[in-house]
Amino acid sequence: MKIPVLYVYPPSVWASVPELALIELGYHPDAVLRRVVDLSEGENLGPDFYEINKRATLPALEADGKHYTSTIEVTKYLVEHAPTPGKTGQHQSVIDAVHAEELDPNFAKIAARCENELGKKQELGLEEFATERYAAAVQYAAHRPEMQAFYEAKLPQLEELHALYAGSASAEQQQAFFQKSTMHWQAINSFIWEKLPHYLPHTGFIEGPEPGEADFHVAAWLTRIVACCMDTQSTNVNDEMQALARELCDEVPEEVDRYWAAWTQRQSWRMVYRDGLH
Ligand SMILES: N[C@@H](CCC(=O)N[C@@H](CS)C(=O)NCC(=O)O)C(=O)O
């Protein structure tokens, strides 16, 4: 049988979900072959990866002659084929919740609510990220007329982000982006306070004493949100929950605090985030 191929990029939020799953579900380290698709260079926007995943997103999995092209599908496959079976999740609603567009953890990373935050994120390398990806897509589009519809959908978003980060956006575009970013963080803030605690258990994990399907998704989402808070704090904060609390302008709900502590003690989480939160 052919070894499944998992398409990943280490700093990617959603590609961390199958990485956590592989370890927690007891897969042998060589059970899947990893191929890195460099999102910062726009490699996912090219024709090679388009053959694998028409959505052009990570993670993707090639297994049993099929392509699994969303985080939910990839992780479900890994759960269903795990060496330790019986970990099928019972909590699809929280998985769907953290994948909702209004809580998109990738937008949380690029969002900027004011000029100060935009400046900080430029310093963190987002200007280069936005510029390289836009340039790569322009190049691909020029040579791939057969993918015209794909680039027509992608290029305006990439161009807009490039303009914002390169400082060539109009004042109106900038204000609209600040407003969209503010609303995005408000949605994240209210999710963490009003909904997330209801999904979290008093002890252990959402799926039981050990992490299961829903936990892999929630852990990756929460880790990215915490990473964004650590990145943009105006003073150095070493404590992750303290950084989250400052973003929430409040304390962190105790259920979230407990869940974070449970995850950060796991070998799997330490392995996946060994080079830093992302
Ligand atoms: N809802 C999709 C989102 C996946 C997604 O956005 N992945 C990011 C990496 S974390 C990506 O590949 N983005 C590609 C791009 O922005 O061009 C899923 O869960 O599969």
PDB file of C-alpha atoms and ligand atoms in Angstrom:
ATOM      1  CA  MET A   1       0.000   0.000   0.000  1.00  0.00           C
ATOM      2  CA  LYS A   2       1.228   3.496  -0.877  1.00  0.00           C
ATOM      3  CA  ILE A   3       2.188   5.676   2.074  1.00  0.00           C
ATOM      4  CA  PRO A   4      -0.253   8.596   2.459  1.00  0.00           C
ATOM      5  CA  VAL A   5       1.170  12.009   1.615  1.00  0.00           C
ATOM      6  CA  LEU A   6       0.357  14.892   3.954  1.00  0.00           C
ATOM      7  CA  TYR A   7       0.802  18.402   2.548  1.00  0.00           C
ATOM      8  CA  VAL A   8       1.832  20.816   5.290  1.00  0.00           C
ATOM      9  CA  TYR A   9       3.655  24.017   6.121  1.00  0.00           C
ATOM     10  CA  PRO A  10       5.041  24.141   9.679  1.00  0.00           C
ATOM     11  CA  PRO A  11       3.807  27.670  10.604  1.00  0.00           C
ATOM     12  CA  SER A  12       0.309  26.893   9.318  1.00  0.00           C
ATOM     13  CA  VAL A  13      -2.482  26.848  11.882  1.00  0.00           C
ATOM     14  CA  TRP A  14      -4.672  24.223  10.245  1.00  0.00           C
ATOM     15  CA  ALA A  15      -1.857  21.905   9.174  1.00  0.00           C
ATOM     16  CA  SER A  16      -1.078  21.575  12.890  1.00  0.00           C
ATOM     17  CA  VAL A  17      -4.383  19.739  13.399  1.00  0.00           C
ATOM     18  CA  PRO A  18      -3.328  16.531  11.586  1.00  0.00           C
ATOM     19  CA  GLU A  19       0.129  16.860  13.152  1.00  0.00           C
ATOM     20  CA  LEU A  20      -1.422  16.731  16.642  1.00  0.00           C
ATOM     21  CA  ALA A  21      -3.712  13.911  15.526  1.00  0.00           C
ATOM     22  CA  LEU A  22      -0.879  11.791  14.138  1.00  0.00           C
ATOM     23  CA  ILE A  23       0.961  11.845  17.457  1.00  0.00           C
ATOM     24  CA  GLU A  24      -2.068  11.525  19.724  1.00  0.00           C
ATOM     25  CA  LEU A  25      -3.519   8.661  17.678  1.00  0.00           C
ATOM     26  CA  GLY A  26      -0.307   6.667  17.925  1.00  0.00           C
ATOM     27  CA  TYR A  27       0.768   6.728  14.294  1.00  0.00           C
ATOM     28  CA  HIS A  28       4.331   5.620  13.606  1.00  0.00           C
ATOM     29  CA  PRO A  29       6.510   8.686  12.781  1.00  0.00           C
ATOM     30  CA  ASP A  30       6.964   7.336   9.233  1.00  0.00           C
ATOM     31  CA  ALA A  31       3.305   6.502   8.673  1.00  0.00           C
ATOM     32  CA  VAL A  32       2.817   9.486   6.382  1.00  0.00           C
ATOM     33  CA  LEU A  33       5.153  11.241   4.002  1.00  0.00           C
ATOM     34  CA  ARG A  34       5.198  15.009   4.521  1.00  0.00           C
ATOM     35  CA  ARG A  35       5.477  17.451   1.644  1.00  0.00           C
ATOM     36  CA  VAL A  36       6.016  21.057   2.583  1.00  0.00           C
ATOM     37  CA  VAL A  37       4.150  23.637   0.525  1.00  0.00           C
ATOM     38  CA  ASP A  38       5.645  27.048   1.279  1.00  0.00           C
ATOM     39  CA  LEU A  39       2.696  29.394   1.793  1.00  0.00           C
ATOM     40  CA  SER A  40       4.985  32.392   2.265  1.00  0.00           C
ATOM     41  CA  GLU A  41       6.195  31.948  -1.317  1.00  0.00           C
ATOM     42  CA  GLY A  42       2.696  31.333  -2.622  1.00  0.00           C
ATOM     43  CA  GLU A  43       3.573  27.764  -3.605  1.00  0.00           C
ATOM     44  CA  ASN A  44       0.010  26.678  -2.850  1.00  0.00           C
ATOM     45  CA  LEU A  45      -1.228  29.064  -5.552  1.00  0.00           C
ATOM     46  CA  GLY A  46       0.632  27.325  -8.345  1.00  0.00           C
ATOM     47  CA  PRO A  47      -0.556  24.670 -10.781  1.00  0.00           C
ATOM     48  CA  ASP A  48       1.183  21.715  -9.073  1.00  0.00           C
ATOM     49  CA  PHE A  49      -0.647  22.087  -5.809  1.00  0.00           C
ATOM     50  CA  TYR A  50      -3.865  23.011  -7.630  1.00  0.00           C
ATOM     51  CA  GLU A  51      -3.846  19.457  -9.011  1.00  0.00           C
ATOM     52  CA  ILE A  52      -3.924  18.177  -5.434  1.00  0.00           C
ATOM     53  CA  ASN A  53      -6.325  20.689  -3.919  1.00  0.00           C
ATOM     54  CA  LYS A  54      -8.528  23.020  -5.959  1.00  0.00           C
ATOM     55  CA  ARG A  55      -9.083  25.090  -2.796  1.00  0.00           C
ATOM     56  CA  ALA A  56      -5.308  25.739  -2.675  1.00  0.00           C
ATOM     57  CA  THR A  57      -5.269  25.307   1.112  1.00  0.00           C
ATOM     58  CA  LEU A  58      -3.383  23.226   3.625  1.00  0.00           C
ATOM     59  CA  PRO A  59      -3.582  20.670   5.005  1.00  0.00           C
ATOM     60  CA  ALA A  60      -4.307  18.190   2.236  1.00  0.00           C
ATOM     61  CA  LEU A  61      -3.864  14.439   2.226  1.00  0.00           C
ATOM     62  CA  GLU A  62      -3.381  11.978  -0.590  1.00  0.00           C
ATOM     63  CA  ALA A  63      -4.407   8.518   0.591  1.00  0.00           C
ATOM     64  CA  ASP A  64      -6.002   5.431  -0.930  1.00  0.00           C
ATOM     65  CA  GLY A  65      -5.942   7.099  -4.346  1.00  0.00           C
ATOM     66  CA  LYS A  66      -8.021  10.061  -3.132  1.00  0.00           C
ATOM     67  CA  HIS A  67      -7.386  13.654  -2.159  1.00  0.00           C
ATOM     68  CA  TYR A  68      -8.696  14.963   1.144  1.00  0.00           C
ATOM     69  CA  THR A  69      -8.720  18.723   0.874  1.00  0.00           C
ATOM     70  CA  SER A  70      -9.930  20.303   4.108  1.00  0.00           C
ATOM     71  CA  THR A  71      -8.699  20.115   7.685  1.00  0.00           C
ATOM     72  CA  ILE A  72     -11.903  18.383   8.712  1.00  0.00           C
ATOM     73  CA  GLU A  73     -11.644  15.706   5.997  1.00  0.00           C
ATOM     74  CA  VAL A  74      -7.925  15.106   6.522  1.00  0.00           C
ATOM     75  CA  THR A  75      -8.291  14.748  10.281  1.00  0.00           C
ATOM     76  CA  LYS A  76     -11.354  12.530   9.974  1.00  0.00           C
ATOM     77  CA  TYR A  77      -9.394  10.207   7.688  1.00  0.00           C
ATOM     78  CA  LEU A  78      -6.568  10.015  10.237  1.00  0.00           C
ATOM     79  CA  VAL A  79      -9.010   9.323  13.080  1.00  0.00           C
ATOM     80  CA  GLU A  80     -10.796   6.608  11.120  1.00  0.00           C
ATOM     81  CA  HIS A  81      -7.566   4.859  10.062  1.00  0.00           C
ATOM     82  CA  ALA A  82      -5.707   5.245  13.357  1.00  0.00           C
ATOM     83  CA  PRO A  83      -3.682   2.425  14.906  1.00  0.00           C
ATOM     84  CA  THR A  84      -5.668   3.132  18.103  1.00  0.00           C
ATOM     85  CA  PRO A  85      -9.269   3.061  16.878  1.00  0.00           C
ATOM     86  CA  GLY A  86     -12.359   4.233  18.706  1.00  0.00           C
ATOM     87  CA  LYS A  87     -11.402   7.913  18.777  1.00  0.00           C
ATOM     88  CA  THR A  88     -14.126   9.073  16.418  1.00  0.00           C
ATOM     89  CA  GLY A  89     -15.277  12.414  17.689  1.00  0.00           C
ATOM     90  CA  GLN A  90     -18.698  13.204  19.137  1.00  0.00           C
ATOM     91  CA  HIS A  91     -18.406  16.989  19.018  1.00  0.00           C
ATOM     92  CA  GLN A  92     -18.726  18.170  15.432  1.00  0.00           C
ATOM     93  CA  SER A  93     -20.403  21.411  16.508  1.00  0.00           C
ATOM     94  CA  VAL A  94     -17.263  22.808  18.146  1.00  0.00           C
ATOM     95  CA  ILE A  95     -15.196  21.749  15.119  1.00  0.00           C
ATOM     96  CA  ASP A  96     -17.585  23.657  12.853  1.00  0.00           C
ATOM     97  CA  ALA A  97     -17.544  26.618  15.239  1.00  0.00           C
ATOM     98  CA  VAL A  98     -13.766  27.108  15.132  1.00  0.00           C
ATOM     99  CA  HIS A  99     -13.799  26.755  11.345  1.00  0.00           C
ATOM    100  CA  ALA A 100     -16.428  29.490  10.898  1.00  0.00           C
ATOM    101  CA  GLU A 101     -15.229  32.374   8.743  1.00  0.00           C
ATOM    102  CA  GLU A 102     -15.982  34.941  11.439  1.00  0.00           C
ATOM    103  CA  LEU A 103     -13.405  33.222  13.676  1.00  0.00           C
ATOM    104  CA  ASP A 104     -10.820  32.570  10.943  1.00  0.00           C
ATOM    105  CA  PRO A 105      -7.479  32.305  12.770  1.00  0.00           C
ATOM    106  CA  ASN A 106      -5.587  33.198   9.596  1.00  0.00           C
ATOM    107  CA  PHE A 107      -7.410  36.497   9.318  1.00  0.00           C
ATOM    108  CA  ALA A 108      -6.703  37.065  13.028  1.00  0.00           C
ATOM    109  CA  LYS A 109      -3.018  36.944  12.184  1.00  0.00           C
ATOM    110  CA  ILE A 110      -3.119  39.444   9.343  1.00  0.00           C
ATOM    111  CA  ALA A 111      -5.822  41.680  10.864  1.00  0.00           C
ATOM    112  CA  ALA A 112      -4.832  45.178  11.965  1.00  0.00           C
ATOM    113  CA  ARG A 113      -7.198  47.455  13.836  1.00  0.00           C
ATOM    114  CA  CYS A 114      -5.205  50.653  13.658  1.00  0.00           C
ATOM    115  CA  GLU A 115      -2.036  52.056  12.154  1.00  0.00           C
ATOM    116  CA  ASN A 116      -0.023  51.105  15.190  1.00  0.00           C
ATOM    117  CA  GLU A 117      -1.029  47.449  14.896  1.00  0.00           C
ATOM    118  CA  LEU A 118      -0.432  47.493  11.146  1.00  0.00           C
ATOM    119  CA  GLY A 119       3.076  48.836  11.788  1.00  0.00           C
ATOM    120  CA  LYS A 120       3.780  46.114  14.347  1.00  0.00           C
ATOM    121  CA  LYS A 121       2.648  43.436  11.949  1.00  0.00           C
ATOM    122  CA  GLN A 122       4.759  44.911   9.163  1.00  0.00           C
ATOM    123  CA  GLU A 123       7.747  44.535  11.485  1.00  0.00           C
ATOM    124  CA  LEU A 124       6.779  40.921  12.092  1.00  0.00           C
ATOM    125  CA  GLY A 125       7.283  40.178   8.388  1.00  0.00           C
ATOM    126  CA  LEU A 126       3.710  40.368   7.102  1.00  0.00           C
ATOM    127  CA  GLU A 127       4.558  42.968   4.462  1.00  0.00           C
ATOM    128  CA  GLU A 128       7.040  40.595   2.849  1.00  0.00           C
ATOM    129  CA  PHE A 129       4.574  37.720   3.188  1.00  0.00           C
ATOM    130  CA  ALA A 130       1.783  39.645   1.443  1.00  0.00           C
ATOM    131  CA  THR A 131       4.096  40.983  -1.282  1.00  0.00           C
ATOM    132  CA  GLU A 132       5.687  37.627  -2.139  1.00  0.00           C
ATOM    133  CA  ARG A 133       2.378  35.834  -2.334  1.00  0.00           C
ATOM    134  CA  TYR A 134       0.824  38.474  -4.562  1.00  0.00           C
ATOM    135  CA  ALA A 135       3.880  38.507  -6.852  1.00  0.00           C
ATOM    136  CA  ALA A 136       3.845  34.690  -7.091  1.00  0.00           C
ATOM    137  CA  ALA A 137       0.145  34.647  -8.002  1.00  0.00           C
ATOM    138  CA  VAL A 138       0.635  37.337 -10.675  1.00  0.00           C
ATOM    139  CA  GLN A 139       3.412  35.238 -12.228  1.00  0.00           C
ATOM    140  CA  TYR A 140       1.392  32.041 -12.154  1.00  0.00           C
ATOM    141  CA  ALA A 141      -1.663  33.789 -13.603  1.00  0.00           C
ATOM    142  CA  ALA A 142       0.368  35.123 -16.537  1.00  0.00           C
ATOM    143  CA  HIS A 143       1.390  31.599 -17.550  1.00  0.00           C
ATOM    144  CA  ARG A 144      -1.718  29.603 -16.754  1.00  0.00           C
ATOM    145  CA  PRO A 145      -4.666  30.769 -18.858  1.00  0.00           C
ATOM    146  CA  GLU A 146      -6.444  27.482 -18.096  1.00  0.00           C
ATOM    147  CA  MET A 147      -6.591  28.516 -14.401  1.00  0.00           C
ATOM    148  CA  GLN A 148      -8.007  31.963 -15.162  1.00  0.00           C
ATOM    149  CA  ALA A 149     -11.122  31.544 -13.004  1.00  0.00           C
ATOM    150  CA  PHE A 150      -9.030  30.525 -10.014  1.00  0.00           C
ATOM    151  CA  TYR A 151      -6.737  33.570 -10.293  1.00  0.00           C
ATOM    152  CA  GLU A 152      -9.627  35.927 -10.949  1.00  0.00           C
ATOM    153  CA  ALA A 153     -11.025  34.890  -7.586  1.00  0.00           C
ATOM    154  CA  LYS A 154      -7.692  34.948  -5.721  1.00  0.00           C
ATOM    155  CA  LEU A 155      -5.850  37.959  -7.112  1.00  0.00           C
ATOM    156  CA  PRO A 156      -8.092  40.763  -5.770  1.00  0.00           C
ATOM    157  CA  GLN A 157      -7.744  39.520  -2.157  1.00  0.00           C
ATOM    158  CA  LEU A 158      -3.995  39.079  -2.506  1.00  0.00           C
ATOM    159  CA  GLU A 159      -3.627  42.486  -4.128  1.00  0.00           C
ATOM    160  CA  GLU A 160      -5.677  44.183  -1.414  1.00  0.00           C
ATOM    161  CA  LEU A 161      -3.554  42.700   1.341  1.00  0.00           C
ATOM    162  CA  HIS A 162      -0.358  43.537  -0.493  1.00  0.00           C
ATOM    163  CA  ALA A 163      -1.493  47.178  -0.894  1.00  0.00           C
ATOM    164  CA  LEU A 164      -2.392  47.443   2.787  1.00  0.00           C
ATOM    165  CA  TYR A 165       0.896  46.069   3.993  1.00  0.00           C
ATOM    166  CA  ALA A 166       3.023  47.855   1.393  1.00  0.00           C
ATOM    167  CA  GLY A 167       1.353  51.169   2.292  1.00  0.00           C
ATOM    168  CA  SER A 168      -0.196  51.789  -1.129  1.00  0.00           C
ATOM    169  CA  ALA A 169      -3.842  51.306  -0.085  1.00  0.00           C
ATOM    170  CA  SER A 170      -6.148  54.331  -0.112  1.00  0.00           C
ATOM    171  CA  ALA A 171      -7.263  55.860   3.195  1.00  0.00           C
ATOM    172  CA  GLU A 172     -10.758  54.384   2.633  1.00  0.00           C
ATOM    173  CA  GLN A 173      -9.371  50.907   2.014  1.00  0.00           C
ATOM    174  CA  GLN A 174      -7.260  51.170   5.132  1.00  0.00           C
ATOM    175  CA  GLN A 175     -10.202  52.286   7.277  1.00  0.00           C
ATOM    176  CA  ALA A 176     -12.367  49.485   5.906  1.00  0.00           C
ATOM    177  CA  PHE A 177      -9.650  46.970   6.784  1.00  0.00           C
ATOM    178  CA  PHE A 178      -9.283  48.373  10.312  1.00  0.00           C
ATOM    179  CA  GLN A 179     -13.026  48.080  10.778  1.00  0.00           C
ATOM    180  CA  LYS A 180     -13.184  44.529   9.441  1.00  0.00           C
ATOM    181  CA  SER A 181     -10.267  43.595  11.718  1.00  0.00           C
ATOM    182  CA  THR A 182     -11.971  45.141  14.757  1.00  0.00           C
ATOM    183  CA  MET A 183     -15.143  43.180  14.096  1.00  0.00           C
ATOM    184  CA  HIS A 184     -13.132  39.997  13.634  1.00  0.00           C
ATOM    185  CA  TRP A 185     -11.439  40.326  17.010  1.00  0.00           C
ATOM    186  CA  GLN A 186     -14.758  41.213  18.632  1.00  0.00           C
ATOM    187  CA  ALA A 187     -16.195  37.945  17.268  1.00  0.00           C
ATOM    188  CA  ILE A 188     -13.204  36.001  18.628  1.00  0.00           C
ATOM    189  CA  ASN A 189     -13.501  37.736  21.978  1.00  0.00           C
ATOM    190  CA  SER A 190     -17.193  36.916  22.362  1.00  0.00           C
ATOM    191  CA  PHE A 191     -16.666  33.332  21.180  1.00  0.00           C
ATOM    192  CA  ILE A 192     -14.025  32.805  23.870  1.00  0.00           C
ATOM    193  CA  TRP A 193     -16.281  34.255  26.556  1.00  0.00           C
ATOM    194  CA  GLU A 194     -19.728  33.143  25.517  1.00  0.00           C
ATOM    195  CA  LYS A 195     -19.438  29.894  23.571  1.00  0.00           C
ATOM    196  CA  LEU A 196     -16.093  28.167  23.992  1.00  0.00           C
ATOM    197  CA  PRO A 197     -16.415  27.581  27.774  1.00  0.00           C
ATOM    198  CA  HIS A 198     -19.638  25.596  27.180  1.00  0.00           C
ATOM    199  CA  TYR A 199     -17.779  23.147  24.948  1.00  0.00           C
ATOM    200  CA  LEU A 200     -14.949  22.611  27.414  1.00  0.00           C
ATOM    201  CA  PRO A 201     -14.953  19.957  30.137  1.00  0.00           C
ATOM    202  CA  HIS A 202     -14.128  20.355  33.831  1.00  0.00           C
ATOM    203  CA  THR A 203     -11.239  17.959  33.467  1.00  0.00           C
ATOM    204  CA  GLY A 204      -9.432  16.451  30.536  1.00  0.00           C
ATOM    205  CA  PHE A 205     -10.501  17.109  26.977  1.00  0.00           C
ATOM    206  CA  ILE A 206     -13.620  17.660  24.890  1.00  0.00           C
ATOM    207  CA  GLU A 207     -13.611  14.076  23.612  1.00  0.00           C
ATOM    208  CA  GLY A 208     -12.700  12.486  26.984  1.00  0.00           C
ATOM    209  CA  PRO A 209      -9.723  11.946  29.273  1.00  0.00           C
ATOM    210  CA  GLU A 210      -7.394  12.030  26.265  1.00  0.00           C
ATOM    211  CA  PRO A 211      -7.555  14.449  23.340  1.00  0.00           C
ATOM    212  CA  GLY A 212      -9.699  13.347  20.394  1.00  0.00           C
ATOM    213  CA  GLU A 213     -10.949  14.674  17.076  1.00  0.00           C
ATOM    214  CA  ALA A 214     -12.519  17.957  18.247  1.00  0.00           C
ATOM    215  CA  ASP A 215      -9.591  18.676  20.547  1.00  0.00           C
ATOM    216  CA  PHE A 216      -7.096  18.657  17.695  1.00  0.00           C
ATOM    217  CA  HIS A 217      -9.027  21.428  15.907  1.00  0.00           C
ATOM    218  CA  VAL A 218      -9.689  23.503  19.033  1.00  0.00           C
ATOM    219  CA  ALA A 219      -6.069  23.237  20.215  1.00  0.00           C
ATOM    220  CA  ALA A 220      -4.708  24.523  16.899  1.00  0.00           C
ATOM    221  CA  TRP A 221      -7.266  27.358  16.744  1.00  0.00           C
ATOM    222  CA  LEU A 222      -6.638  28.452  20.328  1.00  0.00           C
ATOM    223  CA  THR A 223      -2.871  28.231  19.964  1.00  0.00           C
ATOM    224  CA  ARG A 224      -2.970  30.530  16.917  1.00  0.00           C
ATOM    225  CA  ILE A 225      -5.180  33.033  18.766  1.00  0.00           C
ATOM    226  CA  VAL A 226      -2.811  33.014  21.745  1.00  0.00           C
ATOM    227  CA  ALA A 227       0.155  33.367  19.358  1.00  0.00           C
ATOM    228  CA  CYS A 228      -1.430  36.490  17.826  1.00  0.00           C
ATOM    229  CA  CYS A 229      -1.915  37.959  21.321  1.00  0.00           C
ATOM    230  CA  MET A 230       1.725  37.277  22.237  1.00  0.00           C
ATOM    231  CA  ASP A 231       2.899  38.884  18.977  1.00  0.00           C
ATOM    232  CA  THR A 232       1.130  42.186  19.388  1.00  0.00           C
ATOM    233  CA  GLN A 233       1.437  42.895  23.111  1.00  0.00           C
ATOM    234  CA  SER A 234       2.958  46.312  23.625  1.00  0.00           C
ATOM    235  CA  THR A 235       5.070  45.091  26.539  1.00  0.00           C
ATOM    236  CA  ASN A 236       6.824  41.775  26.895  1.00  0.00           C
ATOM    237  CA  VAL A 237       4.477  39.202  28.306  1.00  0.00           C
ATOM    238  CA  ASN A 238       5.821  35.742  28.950  1.00  0.00           C
ATOM    239  CA  ASP A 239       2.658  34.195  30.194  1.00  0.00           C
ATOM    240  CA  GLU A 240       0.404  33.043  27.356  1.00  0.00           C
ATOM    241  CA  MET A 241      -2.873  33.276  29.281  1.00  0.00           C
ATOM    242  CA  GLN A 242      -1.901  36.740  30.493  1.00  0.00           C
ATOM    243  CA  ALA A 243      -1.429  37.807  26.875  1.00  0.00           C
ATOM    244  CA  LEU A 244      -4.848  36.403  25.993  1.00  0.00           C
ATOM    245  CA  ALA A 245      -6.393  38.142  29.024  1.00  0.00           C
ATOM    246  CA  ARG A 246      -5.020  41.501  27.872  1.00  0.00           C
ATOM    247  CA  GLU A 247      -6.526  40.992  24.442  1.00  0.00           C
ATOM    248  CA  LEU A 248      -9.862  40.127  26.033  1.00  0.00           C
ATOM    249  CA  CYS A 249      -9.540  43.194  28.305  1.00  0.00           C
ATOM    250  CA  ASP A 250     -10.513  40.871  31.108  1.00  0.00           C
ATOM    251  CA  GLU A 251      -9.557  37.574  32.629  1.00  0.00           C
ATOM    252  CA  VAL A 252      -9.522  34.356  30.660  1.00  0.00           C
ATOM    253  CA  PRO A 253     -12.528  32.123  31.377  1.00  0.00           C
ATOM    254  CA  GLU A 254     -11.383  29.441  33.797  1.00  0.00           C
ATOM    255  CA  GLU A 255     -12.494  26.630  31.467  1.00  0.00           C
ATOM    256  CA  VAL A 256     -10.204  28.022  28.759  1.00  0.00           C
ATOM    257  CA  ASP A 257      -7.339  28.445  31.203  1.00  0.00           C
ATOM    258  CA  ARG A 258      -7.725  24.821  32.369  1.00  0.00           C
ATOM    259  CA  TYR A 259      -7.982  23.497  28.811  1.00  0.00           C
ATOM    260  CA  TRP A 260      -4.848  25.411  27.802  1.00  0.00           C
ATOM    261  CA  ALA A 261      -2.968  23.955  30.789  1.00  0.00           C
ATOM    262  CA  ALA A 262      -4.123  20.432  29.841  1.00  0.00           C
ATOM    263  CA  TRP A 263      -2.902  20.798  26.253  1.00  0.00           C
ATOM    264  CA  THR A 264       0.389  22.495  26.978  1.00  0.00           C
ATOM    265  CA  GLN A 265       1.432  19.547  29.131  1.00  0.00           C
ATOM    266  CA  ARG A 266       0.916  17.068  26.293  1.00  0.00           C
ATOM    267  CA  GLN A 267       3.938  15.674  24.523  1.00  0.00           C
ATOM    268  CA  SER A 268       2.132  16.064  21.199  1.00  0.00           C
ATOM    269  CA  TRP A 269       1.480  19.786  21.674  1.00  0.00           C
ATOM    270  CA  ARG A 270       5.061  20.378  22.819  1.00  0.00           C
ATOM    271  CA  MET A 271       6.319  18.582  19.753  1.00  0.00           C
ATOM    272  CA  VAL A 272       4.123  20.404  17.239  1.00  0.00           C
ATOM    273  CA  TYR A 273       4.852  23.820  18.783  1.00  0.00           C
ATOM    274  CA  ARG A 274       8.499  23.158  19.637  1.00  0.00           C
ATOM    275  CA  ASP A 275       9.658  26.077  17.485  1.00  0.00           C
ATOM    276  CA  GLY A 276       7.083  28.465  18.927  1.00  0.00           C
ATOM    277  CA  LEU A 277       3.352  29.102  18.883  1.00  0.00           C
ATOM    278  CA  HIS A 278       1.847  29.683  15.451  1.00  0.00           C
TER     279      HIS A 278
HETATM  280  N1  LIG B   1     -11.364  25.904   6.043  1.00  0.00           N
HETATM  281  C1  LIG B   1     -10.145  25.450   5.417  1.00  0.00           C
HETATM  282  C2  LIG B   1      -9.074  26.477   5.646  1.00  0.00           C
HETATM  283  C3  LIG B   1      -7.673  25.983   5.427  1.00  0.00           C
HETATM  284  C4  LIG B   1      -6.705  27.140   5.349  1.00  0.00           C
HETATM  285  O1  LIG B   1      -7.102  28.299   5.280  1.00  0.00           O
HETATM  286  N2  LIG B   1      -5.432  26.818   5.374  1.00  0.00           N
HETATM  287  C5  LIG B   1      -4.415  27.844   5.256  1.00  0.00           C
HETATM  288  C6  LIG B   1      -3.195  27.425   6.047  1.00  0.00           C
HETATM  289  S1  LIG B   1      -3.555  27.359   7.776  1.00  0.00           S
HETATM  290  C7  LIG B   1      -4.002  27.938   3.808  1.00  0.00           C
HETATM  291  O2  LIG B   1      -3.616  26.973   3.223  1.00  0.00           O
HETATM  292  N3  LIG B   1      -4.083  29.120   3.219  1.00  0.00           N
HETATM  293  C8  LIG B   1      -3.675  29.272   1.879  1.00  0.00           C
HETATM  294  C9  LIG B   1      -3.748  30.655   1.394  1.00  0.00           C
HETATM  295  O3  LIG B   1      -4.161  31.497   2.161  1.00  0.00           O
HETATM  296  O4  LIG B   1      -3.367  30.931   0.265  1.00  0.00           O
HETATM  297  C10 LIG B   1      -9.748  24.132   6.033  1.00  0.00           C
HETATM  298  O5  LIG B   1      -9.923  23.983   7.219  1.00  0.00           O
HETATM  299  O6  LIG B   1      -9.254  23.284   5.310  1.00  0.00           O
END
